[in-house]
Amino acid sequence: GACRARCRRRSGSGRRAAAQGRIAMSLRRALRSGVAAVCIAGVAAPAAVGVAQAAASASPLQVRTGQGKDFSHIEFRWAGGARMTSRRDGQVLTVAFSRDAKPDIAELRAMPPRWVKKAEARHVNGRLEIAFTLTDDADAKVGVADGAPFVNFFKAPDKPATAVAAAAPERTRPNPIPANGAIKVSAEKAGLAVTLNFDFAAPAGAAVFRRGEAIWIVFDAAARLDAGAIPASSAQYSKVQALRGAGYSALRVVAPEATLAMAQAHGSRWSVTLGPRSEGRFDAIRLARDLNSNPAALTAVVAGASPVVWIDDPAVGDRLMVVAALGPAKGMPGRREYVDVAVLPSAQGLAAEVRAPDLAVNVQGDLVQIGRPKGLSLSLASAEGLATAQGAGDLAAASLPSLISPDWAKTAPHGFLKQYEALFNAMAVEAGTGSPGAPAPHKARMAMVRFLIGHDLAFEAIGMLNAAARADQTLMGDAEFRGLRGAARTMAGRYKEAEADLSTAVLSDDPSAALWRSLIAAKAGNWEDARAKYAEGQRAFADFSPVWRARFARSAAEASLALGDYVGAGASMNQALTQGVGPEEQLETRLVQAKLLAATGDKKRALAVFQAVARAPIEKVSAPALLYASQIQLETGVITPSQAASTYGQVRYRWRGDATELETIRALGSLYLDQGKYREALEALRSAGQRLPDLPEAVLLQNDLYSAFRGLFLDGLADGLQPIQALALFYDFKDMTPIGAEGDQMVRNLVRRLVDVDLLDQAAELLKYQVDNRLDGIPKAQVATDLATIYLMARKPEAALQAINESRSTLLPNALNAERRVVTARALVSLGRLEAAGEIIEADTSREAQDIRAEVAWKGKTWPQAGGLYEKALGERWKSPAILAADEEGKLLRAGVAYSLADDDASLARLRGRYQGFIEAARNPEALRVALAGVGEGVVGRADFSRATADTQTFAGWVARMKQRFRDKPSPTGPAPTRQASAAAAKG
């Protein structure tokens, strides 16, 4: 402290004389430093004092330290300003100022920040210098910010290597052919499909395509394909023929037309599945006219392309052009006919029939260019192709841009696939008619889009439209393009994207677009908007098919129902019920009708309808019907909560992927909360994750989840759990902790409970997570201070110092800085660094600092000072008859021992006279009796004091005081709501 003294044990009058000399010296030093009252009180009989406040430093210079992840920051704030210069000598950086001061750098000396070994202040020719010794791996930079000079310390960058490595040779693919030159082909059968596996020594390029009666499997390695282990024929194929040529090996598999191929790459293995359907996905290869080439050519983008190989087809006798490629799978979704070449449909790679003898194929990286010396003839392949292309335009546009014409769903006499192929070939021909600067027309493409939308192939239609928009940006202003893409996106459940299309200016007056917007608004829970848009779209209502009329009317009924307009809901229901649609649509309408009955109070009829719909073999309607029926049964007492929870659990896993799933999870979570099953409730609510985020039910579910978590850990619903149970629950769901004051208060509430039951390690871990992951600046420093306090309570002073050091900041308020210095000083005392601890609190007159000063004197065996400080801390406690608290008893014990060891009989007698009556009711009366008896009266010897000084009551008293401080710290969020309100919020 300010009146530190170094005492040696003396006896008799010599000791008293030395003490008097020290008193005089301390008094003079105290007068100079402005803390005379403290020093006098520390060596004389104590007087009653109030709670001391931290004294403001008289120095014109404040040294502030901040700690970041990658640097340490030391800032010098001068009253009146000062210039700073610097010099570097090895690892010693010296900063010099244009004026002198006596800065407080006790904390820098006691706990140097990262990348600093030590700091030392010097006064040279009336100027202040501070020398920093850097660690071996550190560097530093000086500067000025906001008028304050600063130094940043950080890890020095690694020195560049002196030797320069030789440039690596160009890398090539590893050789995929095994040492024996053979690739063994294996077969696996699963249901109606068979999978052929090809295991190479390294990844190989592959091409899989159909030509006529055969499926070709080609690899860019001239290995011997050993197909002896696979069946010679099966239901999927009738013949397998192995071929090998320059740079390739292949299997030609004769297979029925209904057999489809799917290719998959797994490292160095290729798997080709042959079956009645292809469930695999592949990226579509983009093949288009090369606008940068003259003469005309085609360019395909084939990622991981191999050099072109030319294969003679033994069945036809002509040549095939094949470009294999590395996985993952990428292929051509359909055949592309040109005069000079026909590109074959493929599941992997690129293959084509060659019609021109001088056809040239050039592979450069991922680009494959197909051309001829005088250019390709990119025109119609034949009169038959011309007729097909003209026939593709029969799907005429509807009368309104967003209308789906009922005629589009009609299938041509020659069948769906033939019509699809005709439309696709027409698109291919149309794509080849463009020229540089003039995009190809899109008449055939829009015909294909109408065909796809008419057959409910929304995703395919979206892909076609997006590709058209990339090729011709002017389409973005076309009303039909925007209307059909908006309709397709709505059908696909992409409501936000659909709304962007349907809300464009070109569709502002389109009643058909208004109906789609009504449906989108209902899906988003914007009920008022849904009703308004439905009314706007009535002019186009009759032009849609009965199915879409029923769907639009049903969504309008749901909107009116949500708004409490039961009359309007009934009118829209009547519209939906009279459309003459199929059974599935009728069941969905009846489901909404039952909701209306339940809302109007007719629970009995509603339950009957729900139960009838629940028996339907269509899960899409039976699952929600079962949910709603069980909710009515629970509400009316027909079933118990346990039975309801069982039903909800069945529905939850029986139907997934739409609002029904989210509604079921909400109902289950609410049921668990009502039963006090908090973990089950949180697990149920969180199980939905971020699924279906565009649905209004998703927002409600997330609100339920956070309300439940908030009610548990902010409003006290979890207080009934054991602290360790509450902690486990919090850890399992800590990702739901809100950012800001509410989240911090949740943690504080839990920490308080853990500290109360001495689960200090768990409390520290909780706060450390906050410090490391959630907080910055002043909040981080505040929580880190609490963390350091808990470390001290757990007798971990090193960890306490680390928590303080890693949360340093130059922007902390004075009160928080004072608190952190006290915590730092107490940690240093625990580590035996008494002089450093005394320096840090030298100017602090608070109660905590006085206690630390007494601890420093006690551990430093300066008994007269220790006795005086402990007695001063007790004040006039002797005047109150109440039993001594633990920390008061510890201070009295130490005061008596210190006076005895200092041979201060007068002070000991005074202490004994005042506190004799407290001995019998004390927690440790024998130790207290020994301490107050003294050595000279023959009652006890000096050896007895070893037992008294080993007492831990002082520490236990400080711990009790800290626990109370955690209880009393005010909430940053204000008063918490009642538990009833929390429970209501959790239920939604």
PDB file of N, CA and C in Angstrom, residues 6 171 583 658 819 839:
ATOM      1  N   ARG A   6       8.874  -2.372   5.509  1.00  0.00           N
ATOM      2  CA  ARG A   6       9.568  -3.660   5.594  1.00  0.00           C
ATOM      3  C   ARG A   6      10.080  -3.816   7.023  1.00  0.00           C
ATOM      4  N   ARG A 171       1.523 -30.366 -63.951  1.00  0.00           N
ATOM      5  CA  ARG A 171       0.958 -31.597 -63.431  1.00  0.00           C
ATOM      6  C   ARG A 171       0.007 -32.222 -64.444  1.00  0.00           C
ATOM      7  N   PRO A 583     -60.899 -36.284 -56.264  1.00  0.00           N
ATOM      8  CA  PRO A 583     -61.038 -36.600 -54.831  1.00  0.00           C
ATOM      9  C   PRO A 583     -60.020 -35.880 -53.947  1.00  0.00           C
ATOM     10  N   ASP A 658     -44.333 -29.693 -45.143  1.00  0.00           N
ATOM     11  CA  ASP A 658     -45.184 -28.531 -45.356  1.00  0.00           C
ATOM     12  C   ASP A 658     -45.638 -27.990 -44.007  1.00  0.00           C
ATOM     13  N   GLU A 819     -12.529  -1.945 -10.277  1.00  0.00           N
ATOM     14  CA  GLU A 819     -12.914  -3.310  -9.893  1.00  0.00           C
ATOM     15  C   GLU A 819     -11.933  -4.341 -10.440  1.00  0.00           C
ATOM     16  N   GLU A 839       1.303  -2.355  -5.278  1.00  0.00           N
ATOM     17  CA  GLU A 839       1.463  -1.258  -6.233  1.00  0.00           C
ATOM     18  C   GLU A 839       0.175  -1.010  -7.012  1.00  0.00           C
TER      19      GLU A 839
END
